[in-house]
Coordinates of C-alpha atoms in Angstrom, one line a residue:
M1139 CA -52.9 -16.4 -3.7
S1140 CA -49.2 -15.9 -4.8
L1141 CA -47.0 -13.2 -6.1
P1142 CA -47.7 -11.9 -9.6
S1143 CA -44.9 -12.6 -12.1
T1144 CA -43.2 -9.8 -14.0
T1145 CA -40.6 -9.2 -16.6
S1146 CA -41.5 -5.6 -17.3
L1147 CA -38.6 -3.2 -17.5
T1148 CA -40.6 -0.7 -15.5
E1149 CA -40.6 -3.1 -12.5
T1150 CA -37.4 -5.1 -12.6
L1151 CA -34.2 -3.7 -11.0
Y1152 CA -30.7 -4.4 -12.1
A1153 CA -27.1 -4.1 -10.9
A1154 CA -24.9 -1.5 -12.6
D1155 CA -22.8 -4.1 -14.4
A1156 CA -26.0 -5.8 -15.7
V1157 CA -27.2 -2.5 -17.1
R1158 CA -23.9 -1.9 -18.9
A1159 CA -24.1 -5.4 -20.3
I1160 CA -27.6 -4.7 -21.6
D1161 CA -26.3 -1.5 -23.1
R1162 CA -23.6 -3.5 -24.9
Y1163 CA -26.3 -6.0 -26.0
I1164 CA -28.3 -3.3 -27.6
I1165 CA -25.2 -2.0 -29.5
D1166 CA -23.8 -5.4 -30.5
K1167 CA -26.9 -7.5 -31.1
K1168 CA -29.6 -5.0 -31.9
G1169 CA -27.5 -2.8 -34.2
V1170 CA -28.1 0.5 -32.4
L1171 CA -25.0 2.6 -32.6
G1172 CA -23.7 3.9 -29.2
F1173 CA -23.9 7.5 -30.4
E1174 CA -27.5 7.0 -31.4
L1175 CA -28.3 5.7 -27.9
M1176 CA -26.5 8.7 -26.5
Q1177 CA -28.6 11.0 -28.6
R1178 CA -31.8 9.3 -27.6
A1179 CA -30.8 9.6 -23.9
A1180 CA -30.0 13.3 -24.3
S1181 CA -33.3 14.0 -26.1
A1182 CA -35.3 12.2 -23.4
A1183 CA -33.4 14.1 -20.6
F1184 CA -34.0 17.5 -22.4
R1185 CA -37.7 16.7 -22.8
H1186 CA -38.0 16.1 -19.0
L1187 CA -36.0 19.2 -18.3
V1188 CA -38.4 21.5 -20.2
K1189 CA -41.4 19.6 -18.8
Q1190 CA -40.2 20.1 -15.3
W1191 CA -39.1 23.7 -15.8
P1192 CA -41.0 25.1 -18.8
D1193 CA -39.9 28.7 -18.3
V1194 CA -36.2 27.9 -18.1
Q1195 CA -33.9 30.1 -20.2
R1196 CA -30.5 29.3 -19.0
V1197 CA -29.0 25.9 -18.1
L1198 CA -25.6 24.9 -16.6
V1199 CA -24.4 21.3 -17.5
F1200 CA -21.7 19.6 -15.6
C1201 CA -20.0 16.9 -17.8
G1202 CA -17.7 14.1 -16.7
G1203 CA -15.1 12.3 -18.7
G1204 CA -17.2 9.2 -19.7
N1205 CA -20.4 8.4 -21.6
N1206 CA -22.4 10.1 -18.9
G1207 CA -20.6 13.3 -19.7
G1208 CA -21.3 12.6 -23.4
D1209 CA -25.0 12.5 -22.5
G1210 CA -24.5 15.9 -20.9
Y1211 CA -22.8 17.5 -23.9
L1212 CA -25.7 16.3 -26.1
V1213 CA -28.3 17.7 -23.6
A1214 CA -26.5 21.0 -23.9
A1215 CA -26.6 20.8 -27.7
N1216 CA -30.3 20.1 -27.6
A1217 CA -30.8 23.1 -25.3
K1218 CA -28.8 25.4 -27.6
R1219 CA -30.7 24.3 -30.7
H1220 CA -34.0 25.1 -28.8
G1221 CA -32.8 28.7 -28.1
L1222 CA -31.7 28.3 -24.5
S1223 CA -28.6 29.9 -23.1
V1224 CA -26.4 27.0 -22.0
Q1225 CA -22.9 26.5 -20.7
C1226 CA -21.0 23.2 -20.1
V1227 CA -18.5 22.8 -17.3
A1228 CA -16.0 20.1 -18.2
M1229 CA -14.8 18.1 -15.2
S1230 CA -12.0 16.5 -17.1
A1231 CA -9.9 17.7 -20.1
P1232 CA -12.1 17.5 -23.2
E1233 CA -9.0 16.4 -25.2
K1234 CA -8.9 13.2 -23.2
L1235 CA -12.5 12.2 -24.2
K1236 CA -12.8 9.1 -26.4
G1237 CA -15.3 7.4 -28.6
D1238 CA -19.0 8.5 -28.4
A1239 CA -18.2 10.9 -25.5
E1240 CA -15.7 12.8 -27.7
A1241 CA -18.2 12.8 -30.6
A1242 CA -20.8 14.3 -28.3
Y1243 CA -18.4 17.0 -27.1
Q1244 CA -17.6 17.9 -30.8
K1245 CA -21.4 18.0 -31.5
A1246 CA -21.9 20.5 -28.6
L1247 CA -19.1 22.7 -29.9
A1248 CA -20.5 22.6 -33.4
D1249 CA -23.9 23.8 -32.1
G1250 CA -22.3 26.7 -30.3
V1251 CA -22.2 25.5 -26.7
V1252 CA -19.7 27.2 -24.5
V1253 CA -17.5 24.7 -22.7
T1254 CA -15.3 25.8 -19.8
R1255 CA -13.2 23.9 -17.3
W1256 CA -14.2 23.5 -13.6
E1257 CA -10.8 24.8 -12.5
R1258 CA -11.8 28.2 -13.9
H1259 CA -14.8 28.4 -11.6
A1260 CA -13.6 26.5 -8.6
E1261 CA -12.1 29.4 -6.8
Q1262 CA -14.3 32.3 -8.0
A1263 CA -17.3 33.6 -6.3
R1264 CA -19.6 30.6 -6.7
A1265 CA -22.8 32.4 -5.7
E1266 CA -22.3 34.8 -8.6
F1267 CA -21.5 32.0 -11.0
F1268 CA -24.4 29.8 -10.2
S1269 CA -26.9 32.6 -9.9
A1270 CA -26.8 33.0 -13.7
F1271 CA -28.2 29.5 -14.2
P1272 CA -31.5 28.6 -12.6
V1273 CA -31.2 24.9 -13.5
I1274 CA -28.3 22.5 -13.3
V1275 CA -27.8 19.3 -15.3
D1276 CA -25.6 16.7 -13.6
A1277 CA -23.8 14.5 -16.0
M1278 CA -20.6 14.0 -14.1
L1279 CA -20.5 10.3 -12.9
G1280 CA -22.3 7.3 -14.4
T1281 CA -23.0 3.8 -13.4
G1282 CA -19.4 2.7 -13.9
V1283 CA -18.1 4.7 -11.1
T1284 CA -18.0 3.3 -7.5
G1285 CA -16.6 4.5 -4.3
E1286 CA -16.3 8.1 -3.0
P1287 CA -16.1 10.8 -5.7
R1288 CA -12.6 12.3 -6.0
Q1289 CA -11.5 15.8 -6.6
P1290 CA -12.4 17.8 -8.6
V1291 CA -15.8 16.1 -8.9
S1292 CA -16.5 16.0 -5.2
Q1293 CA -15.9 19.8 -5.0
A1294 CA -18.3 20.4 -7.9
I1295 CA -20.9 18.2 -6.3
E1296 CA -20.7 20.2 -3.1
A1297 CA -20.9 23.5 -5.0
C1298 CA -24.0 22.3 -6.9
N1299 CA -25.7 21.2 -3.7
Q1300 CA -24.9 24.5 -1.9
S1301 CA -26.1 26.6 -4.9
G1302 CA -29.7 26.1 -4.1
C1303 CA -30.4 25.5 -7.9
P1304 CA -32.7 22.7 -8.9
V1305 CA -30.9 19.7 -10.5
L1306 CA -31.7 17.2 -13.2
A1307 CA -29.5 14.1 -12.9
I1308 CA -28.7 12.0 -15.9
D1309 CA -29.0 8.3 -15.3
M1310 CA -27.9 8.5 -11.6
P1311 CA -27.1 11.4 -9.2
S1312 CA -23.3 11.6 -9.2
G1313 CA -21.8 9.9 -6.2
L1314 CA -24.7 7.4 -5.6
D1315 CA -23.9 3.7 -6.0
A1316 CA -26.1 2.4 -8.8
T1317 CA -26.3 -1.1 -7.5
S1318 CA -26.6 -0.7 -3.7
G1319 CA -27.8 2.9 -3.3
S1320 CA -25.0 3.6 -0.9
A1321 CA -23.4 7.0 -0.6
P1322 CA -19.8 6.6 0.3
G1323 CA -19.1 10.3 -0.2
V1324 CA -20.8 13.4 -1.4
V1325 CA -23.8 12.9 -3.7
I1326 CA -25.7 15.3 -6.0
R1327 CA -29.1 16.0 -4.5
A1328 CA -31.4 15.9 -7.6
D1329 CA -34.9 17.1 -8.0
I1330 CA -35.4 14.7 -10.9
T1331 CA -33.4 11.7 -12.2
V1332 CA -33.9 10.6 -15.8
T1333 CA -32.5 7.0 -16.0
F1334 CA -32.1 4.9 -19.1
I1335 CA -32.0 1.3 -20.5
A1336 CA -33.1 -0.4 -17.3
L1337 CA -33.9 0.6 -13.7
K1338 CA -30.9 0.5 -11.3
A1339 CA -31.5 -1.0 -7.9
G1340 CA -29.7 1.8 -6.2
L1341 CA -32.3 4.3 -7.2
Y1342 CA -34.9 2.8 -4.9
T1343 CA -33.2 1.7 -1.7
A1344 CA -30.7 2.8 0.9
Q1345 CA -29.8 6.5 0.1
G1346 CA -31.4 6.4 -3.4
P1347 CA -34.7 7.9 -2.3
E1348 CA -32.9 10.7 -0.5
F1349 CA -31.0 11.9 -3.5
C1350 CA -32.9 10.9 -6.7
G1351 CA -35.9 13.1 -6.4
S1352 CA -38.6 12.1 -9.0
I1353 CA -37.4 9.1 -11.0
Q1354 CA -38.3 9.1 -14.7
F1355 CA -37.5 6.0 -16.7
E1356 CA -36.6 6.0 -20.4
P1357 CA -35.8 2.6 -21.9
L1358 CA -34.7 4.2 -25.2
V1359 CA -35.2 1.0 -27.2
D1360 CA -38.5 -0.9 -27.8
E1361 CA -36.7 -4.2 -28.5
L1362 CA -35.9 -4.8 -24.8
A1363 CA -39.6 -5.1 -23.9
G1364 CA -39.5 -8.8 -24.5
G1365 CA -36.2 -9.5 -22.7
G1366 CA -33.6 -11.6 -24.5
H1367 CA -30.6 -9.6 -23.2
G1368 CA -29.6 -12.4 -20.9
Q1369 CA -29.0 -10.4 -17.8
A1370 CA -30.5 -11.4 -14.4
A1371 CA -32.4 -8.9 -12.4
M1372 CA -31.5 -8.1 -8.8
A1373 CA -35.0 -7.4 -7.6
V1374 CA -38.5 -6.4 -8.5
K1375 CA -40.0 -3.0 -7.7
F1376 CA -43.5 -3.0 -6.1
D1377 CA -45.9 -0.5 -4.8
W1378 CA -49.5 -0.3 -3.6
A1379 CA -50.9 0.3 -7.1
S1380 CA -49.3 -2.8 -8.4
L1381 CA -50.4 -5.1 -5.6
R1382 CA -53.7 -3.8 -4.3
S1383 CA -55.7 -6.2 -6.6
M1384 CA -54.1 -9.1 -4.6
L1385 CA -56.1 -8.2 -1.5
P1386 CA -58.3 -11.0 -0.1
R1387 CA -61.8 -10.9 -1.6
R1388 CA -64.9 -10.7 0.5
L1389 CA -68.1 -12.4 -0.5
V1390 CA -71.4 -11.0 0.5
T1391 CA -71.9 -14.0 2.7
A1392 CA -68.6 -13.6 4.5
H1393 CA -68.3 -13.9 8.3
K1394 CA -65.5 -13.3 10.8
G1395 CA -64.5 -16.9 10.8
R1396 CA -63.4 -16.7 7.2
F1397 CA -60.8 -14.0 8.0
G1398 CA -58.8 -15.7 10.7
R1399 CA -58.0 -15.5 14.4
L1400 CA -54.9 -13.4 15.1
L1401 CA -53.0 -13.4 18.4
V1402 CA -50.7 -10.5 19.3
V1403 CA -48.2 -11.2 22.1
A1404 CA -46.7 -7.8 23.0
G1405 CA -46.3 -5.1 25.6
D1406 CA -44.2 -5.7 28.7
R1407 CA -44.4 -3.1 31.5
G1408 CA -44.0 0.4 30.2
F1409 CA -44.7 -0.6 26.6
G1410 CA -48.4 -1.2 26.5
G1411 CA -49.0 1.0 23.5
A1412 CA -46.9 -1.2 21.3
G1413 CA -49.2 -4.2 21.5
L1414 CA -52.3 -2.1 21.3
M1415 CA -51.1 -0.5 18.0
V1416 CA -50.3 -3.9 16.5
A1417 CA -53.7 -5.2 17.5
E1418 CA -55.7 -2.2 16.3
A1419 CA -53.8 -2.1 13.0
A1420 CA -54.6 -5.7 12.4
A1421 CA -58.2 -5.2 13.1
R1422 CA -58.3 -2.2 10.7
T1423 CA -56.7 -4.4 8.0
G1424 CA -59.5 -6.9 8.1
A1425 CA -58.5 -9.7 10.5
G1426 CA -61.5 -11.7 11.6
T1427 CA -60.8 -11.5 15.3
V1428 CA -57.8 -10.1 17.2
T1429 CA -56.6 -11.2 20.6
L1430 CA -54.0 -9.2 22.5
A1431 CA -52.0 -11.0 25.2
T1432 CA -50.1 -8.4 27.3
R1433 CA -49.3 -7.4 30.9
P1434 CA -52.5 -7.2 33.0
E1435 CA -52.1 -3.5 33.7
H1436 CA -52.5 -2.8 30.0
V1437 CA -55.9 -4.5 29.6
S1438 CA -58.2 -1.6 30.6
P1439 CA -56.4 1.0 28.5
A1440 CA -56.5 -1.3 25.5
L1441 CA -60.2 -2.0 25.8
A1442 CA -60.9 1.7 26.3
R1443 CA -59.0 2.5 23.1
C1444 CA -60.4 -0.4 21.0
P1445 CA -63.2 -2.4 22.6
S1446 CA -63.5 -4.8 19.6
L1447 CA -60.2 -6.4 20.7
M1448 CA -60.1 -9.4 23.1
V1449 CA -57.5 -8.5 25.6
H1450 CA -55.9 -10.9 28.1
G1451 CA -53.6 -10.1 30.9
V1452 CA -50.7 -12.6 31.0
T1453 CA -48.2 -12.8 33.8
H1454 CA -46.8 -16.3 33.1
G1455 CA -46.4 -18.6 30.1
S1456 CA -48.9 -21.1 31.5
E1457 CA -51.6 -18.6 30.7
L1458 CA -50.6 -18.3 27.0
G1459 CA -51.1 -21.9 25.9
S1460 CA -54.8 -21.8 25.2
L1461 CA -54.5 -18.5 23.4
I1462 CA -51.8 -19.9 21.1
E1463 CA -53.8 -23.0 20.4
A1464 CA -56.8 -20.9 19.3
A1465 CA -54.8 -18.6 17.0
D1466 CA -54.2 -19.0 13.3
V1467 CA -51.4 -16.5 13.1
I1468 CA -49.3 -14.9 15.9
V1469 CA -47.5 -11.5 16.0
C1470 CA -44.8 -11.3 18.7
G1471 CA -42.2 -8.8 19.7
P1472 CA -43.3 -5.1 19.9
G1473 CA -42.7 -3.9 23.4
L1474 CA -41.9 -7.4 24.5
G1475 CA -38.8 -6.5 26.4
K1476 CA -35.7 -8.6 26.9
A1477 CA -36.4 -9.7 30.5
A1478 CA -37.7 -13.1 31.6
W1479 CA -41.4 -12.3 30.7
G1480 CA -40.5 -11.5 27.1
Q1481 CA -38.1 -14.5 26.8
Q1482 CA -40.8 -16.9 28.0
M1483 CA -43.4 -15.5 25.7
L1484 CA -41.1 -15.7 22.6
Q1485 CA -40.1 -19.3 23.5
L1486 CA -43.7 -20.4 23.6
V1487 CA -44.7 -18.6 20.4
S1488 CA -41.7 -19.9 18.5
A1489 CA -42.5 -23.5 19.5
S1490 CA -46.1 -23.2 18.4
G1491 CA -45.6 -24.1 14.7
K1492 CA -48.1 -21.3 13.7
P1493 CA -47.3 -18.7 11.1
L1494 CA -45.5 -15.9 12.9
V1495 CA -44.6 -12.2 12.5
L1496 CA -41.6 -11.5 14.6
D1497 CA -40.6 -7.9 15.2
A1498 CA -38.7 -5.6 17.6
D1499 CA -37.7 -7.4 20.8
A1500 CA -38.4 -10.8 19.4
L1501 CA -35.6 -10.1 16.9
N1502 CA -33.4 -8.7 19.6
L1503 CA -33.8 -11.8 21.7
M1504 CA -33.2 -14.0 18.6
S1505 CA -29.9 -12.2 18.1
F1506 CA -28.6 -13.7 21.3
R1507 CA -29.4 -17.2 20.3
V1508 CA -28.0 -19.7 17.8
A1509 CA -29.9 -19.1 14.6
M1510 CA -32.6 -21.7 14.0
K1511 CA -34.1 -21.7 10.4
A1512 CA -37.8 -21.9 10.0
D1513 CA -40.1 -21.4 7.0
N1514 CA -43.2 -20.2 8.9
H1515 CA -42.2 -16.7 10.0
V1516 CA -41.8 -13.2 8.6
L1517 CA -39.0 -11.2 10.3
T1518 CA -39.4 -7.4 10.1
P1519 CA -36.1 -5.8 11.3
H1520 CA -35.2 -2.2 11.0
P1521 CA -31.5 -1.6 10.2
G1522 CA -30.4 -1.7 13.8
E1523 CA -32.2 -5.0 14.5
A1524 CA -30.8 -6.4 11.2
A1525 CA -27.3 -5.4 12.3
R1526 CA -27.8 -7.3 15.6
L1527 CA -29.1 -10.4 13.8
L1528 CA -26.0 -10.5 11.6
G1529 CA -23.4 -9.2 14.0
L1530 CA -22.7 -6.2 11.8
T1531 CA -23.0 -2.4 12.2
V1532 CA -25.9 -0.3 10.9
P1533 CA -23.6 1.4 8.2
E1534 CA -22.7 -2.1 7.0
I1535 CA -26.3 -3.0 6.7
E1536 CA -27.1 0.3 4.8
A1537 CA -24.2 -0.1 2.5
D1538 CA -25.9 -3.0 0.8
R1539 CA -29.5 -3.5 2.0
L1540 CA -30.4 -6.2 -0.6
A1541 CA -27.4 -8.3 0.5
A1542 CA -28.3 -7.8 4.2
A1543 CA -31.9 -9.0 3.7
R1544 CA -30.6 -12.0 1.7
H1545 CA -28.1 -12.9 4.4
I1546 CA -30.8 -12.7 7.2
Q1547 CA -33.2 -14.9 5.1
R1548 CA -30.5 -17.5 4.5
Q1549 CA -29.6 -17.6 8.1
F1550 CA -33.1 -17.6 9.6
G1551 CA -35.4 -18.8 6.8
G1552 CA -38.9 -17.7 6.1
T1553 CA -39.5 -14.2 4.7
V1554 CA -37.5 -11.1 5.7
L1555 CA -38.9 -7.6 5.5
L1556 CA -36.0 -5.1 6.0
K1557 CA -37.6 -1.8 6.9
G1558 CA -36.3 1.7 5.9
A1559 CA -36.4 3.8 2.7
G1560 CA -36.8 1.3 -0.1
T1561 CA -38.2 -1.5 2.1
I1562 CA -36.9 -4.9 1.0
V1563 CA -38.9 -8.2 1.1
D1564 CA -36.9 -11.4 0.5
S1565 CA -38.3 -14.9 0.8
G1566 CA -35.3 -16.7 -0.7
D1567 CA -37.3 -18.4 -3.5
A1568 CA -37.9 -15.5 -5.8
L1569 CA -36.4 -12.1 -6.7
P1570 CA -36.5 -9.9 -3.7
G1571 CA -39.0 -7.0 -3.8
V1572 CA -38.1 -3.4 -3.3
L1573 CA -40.9 -1.0 -2.3
G1574 CA -40.9 2.1 -4.5
G1575 CA -41.3 5.1 -2.2
S1576 CA -40.5 6.4 1.2
N1577 CA -42.1 8.8 3.7
P1578 CA -40.0 10.8 6.3
G1579 CA -43.1 11.2 8.4
M1580 CA -42.8 7.5 9.3
A1581 CA -39.5 8.2 11.2
T1582 CA -41.2 8.0 14.6
G1583 CA -41.6 5.3 17.3
G1584 CA -44.5 2.9 16.8
M1585 CA -44.6 2.9 13.0
G1586 CA -43.0 -0.5 12.9
D1587 CA -45.7 -1.8 15.4
V1588 CA -48.4 -0.6 12.9
L1589 CA -46.6 -2.5 10.1
S1590 CA -46.5 -5.7 12.1
G1591 CA -50.2 -5.4 12.8
V1592 CA -51.0 -4.8 9.1
L1593 CA -48.9 -7.8 8.2
G1594 CA -50.5 -10.0 10.8
G1595 CA -53.9 -8.9 9.6
L1596 CA -53.2 -9.9 6.0
L1597 CA -51.5 -13.2 6.9
V1598 CA -54.4 -14.3 9.0
Q1599 CA -56.7 -13.8 6.0
G1600 CA -54.8 -16.6 4.1
L1601 CA -52.2 -14.8 2.1
E1602 CA -48.8 -16.5 1.8
L1603 CA -45.8 -15.0 3.6
S1604 CA -44.0 -13.1 0.8
L1605 CA -47.2 -11.6 -0.8
A1606 CA -48.5 -10.6 2.6
A1607 CA -45.2 -8.9 3.5
R1608 CA -45.1 -6.9 0.2
L1609 CA -48.8 -6.0 0.5
A1610 CA -48.3 -4.9 4.1
A1611 CA -45.3 -2.7 3.3
A1612 CA -47.1 -1.1 0.4
L1613 CA -50.4 -0.6 2.3
H1614 CA -48.5 0.8 5.3
L1615 CA -46.7 3.4 3.1
A1616 CA -49.9 4.3 1.1
A1617 CA -51.8 5.0 4.4
A1618 CA -48.9 7.1 5.7
D1619 CA -48.7 9.1 2.4
R1620 CA -52.4 9.8 2.7
A1621 CA -52.2 10.7 6.4
V1622 CA -49.4 13.2 5.6
M1623 CA -51.7 15.1 3.4
S1624 CA -53.7 16.3 6.4
K1625 CA -51.2 15.9 9.2
G1626 CA -47.8 16.8 7.6
Y1627 CA -44.5 15.0 8.1
M1628 CA -43.6 16.5 11.5
G1629 CA -45.8 15.1 14.2
L1630 CA -47.3 12.3 12.2
L1631 CA -48.3 9.6 14.6
P1632 CA -48.7 5.8 14.1
T1633 CA -52.3 6.1 15.1
D1634 CA -52.8 8.6 12.2
V1635 CA -51.7 5.8 9.9
I1636 CA -54.0 3.3 11.6
D1637 CA -57.0 5.6 11.2
T1638 CA -56.2 6.0 7.5
L1639 CA -56.0 2.3 6.7
P1640 CA -59.8 1.8 6.1
T1641 CA -59.8 4.7 3.6
I1642 CA -57.0 3.2 1.5
L1643 CA -58.5 -0.3 1.7
G1644 CA -62.0 1.0 0.9
E1645 CA -60.6 2.7 -2.3
A1646 CA -58.9 -0.6 -3.3
E1647 CA -62.1 -2.6 -2.8
G1648 CA -63.9 -0.2 -5.1
I1649 CA -61.2 -0.5 -7.7
I1650 CA -61.3 -4.3 -7.5
T1651 CA -65.1 -4.4 -7.7
R1652 CA -65.1 -2.3 -10.8
A1653 CA -62.3 -4.4 -12.4
I1654 CA -64.3 -7.6 -11.8
A1655 CA -67.4 -6.0 -13.2
N1656 CA -65.4 -5.0 -16.3
G1657 CA -63.9 -8.4 -16.7
V1658 CA -60.4 -7.3 -15.9
L1659 CA -60.2 -9.5 -12.8
T1660 CA -61.9 -12.7 -12.0

């Protein structure tokens, strides 16, 4: 089973320059006037504003000097016509506006919108000024701006964030890079972001999930649904809902031999829990059998926790050969350590030729070696491990996560799953995938071990590398999101996620069964 293909605007992610080119295509080739597009964007943004805050009576709109600011002026005009009290704060001299942005400014004035300059408010008591407006609209910086916001915009962003007022961002939160999701300076912290024309990759990865809030997409023109704009996408957005129908099917006559034999090689002294969590997560994801090769002192605790596992104490590589030979897929790395034991285990696993999931210390050990490309593995680095693999710093990785994942894939081959908010999966032969969603409760030790186990459990059931990696990332997040509902973010444990996996998988199996019965799936 392979990845589903998609050209849907709701799933494809673009760089900022590609979105601007699509915008130009709509105007030049589809005959939609730029001002008409601006009016549609403003109407959509205002519709989301009143839906999000139905009782709002007063709105404060910050407008920049470009077309994003023009959208803001027209949002203000919409608000005024609907009886709201609205004020615009101009971040640049209105007399310097040009084209559609100038027309939008004149429209706002004609509708009775009050426009003042930021300089008038910058030094006054900000708490008093902001307290009069329960909702802020951010229309300061659009997709064409890169780098750290300069004064006076940076000062206004800080003031908005400190005000405590909820914020609706137009197209992108000001200060966020639309392509990479990096935040080189201050960024508006939005509660909702209404984005237009096409989805920007920066909304979904790096710092995007931190600042965008709820993302609402408005394509504005129906003509784009069939493509034709000539712009290449950067990535494809995926989530559990879009992929769960790709889970391996189970016949009534199924037996454990049909769902593979997984070997987990993990857990040097002091790290016995890592291998156990990998193995248990794999078992909970449906692997036929799971064998754990670990230090002898971890055998009894592992069997006490999960007696369905086959656990072998291994002190030397000579004891690993028969276990490798019997396995269909191997997961190696969590708690492996960088000492002689871990090095020997990794060397034997790497030479096996079996499909591999390499994580944690396996990646750290690989960073010390000359890169050897292979097509039979999935590498699952977090940003720190990715930095070591590429000889970079973590900030350099986070500045462009899509590029970092691609560089690792080109250097080491196979499929790369770069963990973090907006997890990226890149197999080199298709558009990379970006997981839509994040969960701060997962910021705790051992969550990556669970992900490796889920991935191994899916791979051993016969899925190809890239699909298994995307499904694993999406399932892992879906289980964490469900566990948070009862456990909360603080104190969420990896074992809470493991315990929730059967619930999420059981719901998916029910959905698949109903879809087959209704003829939707075959």
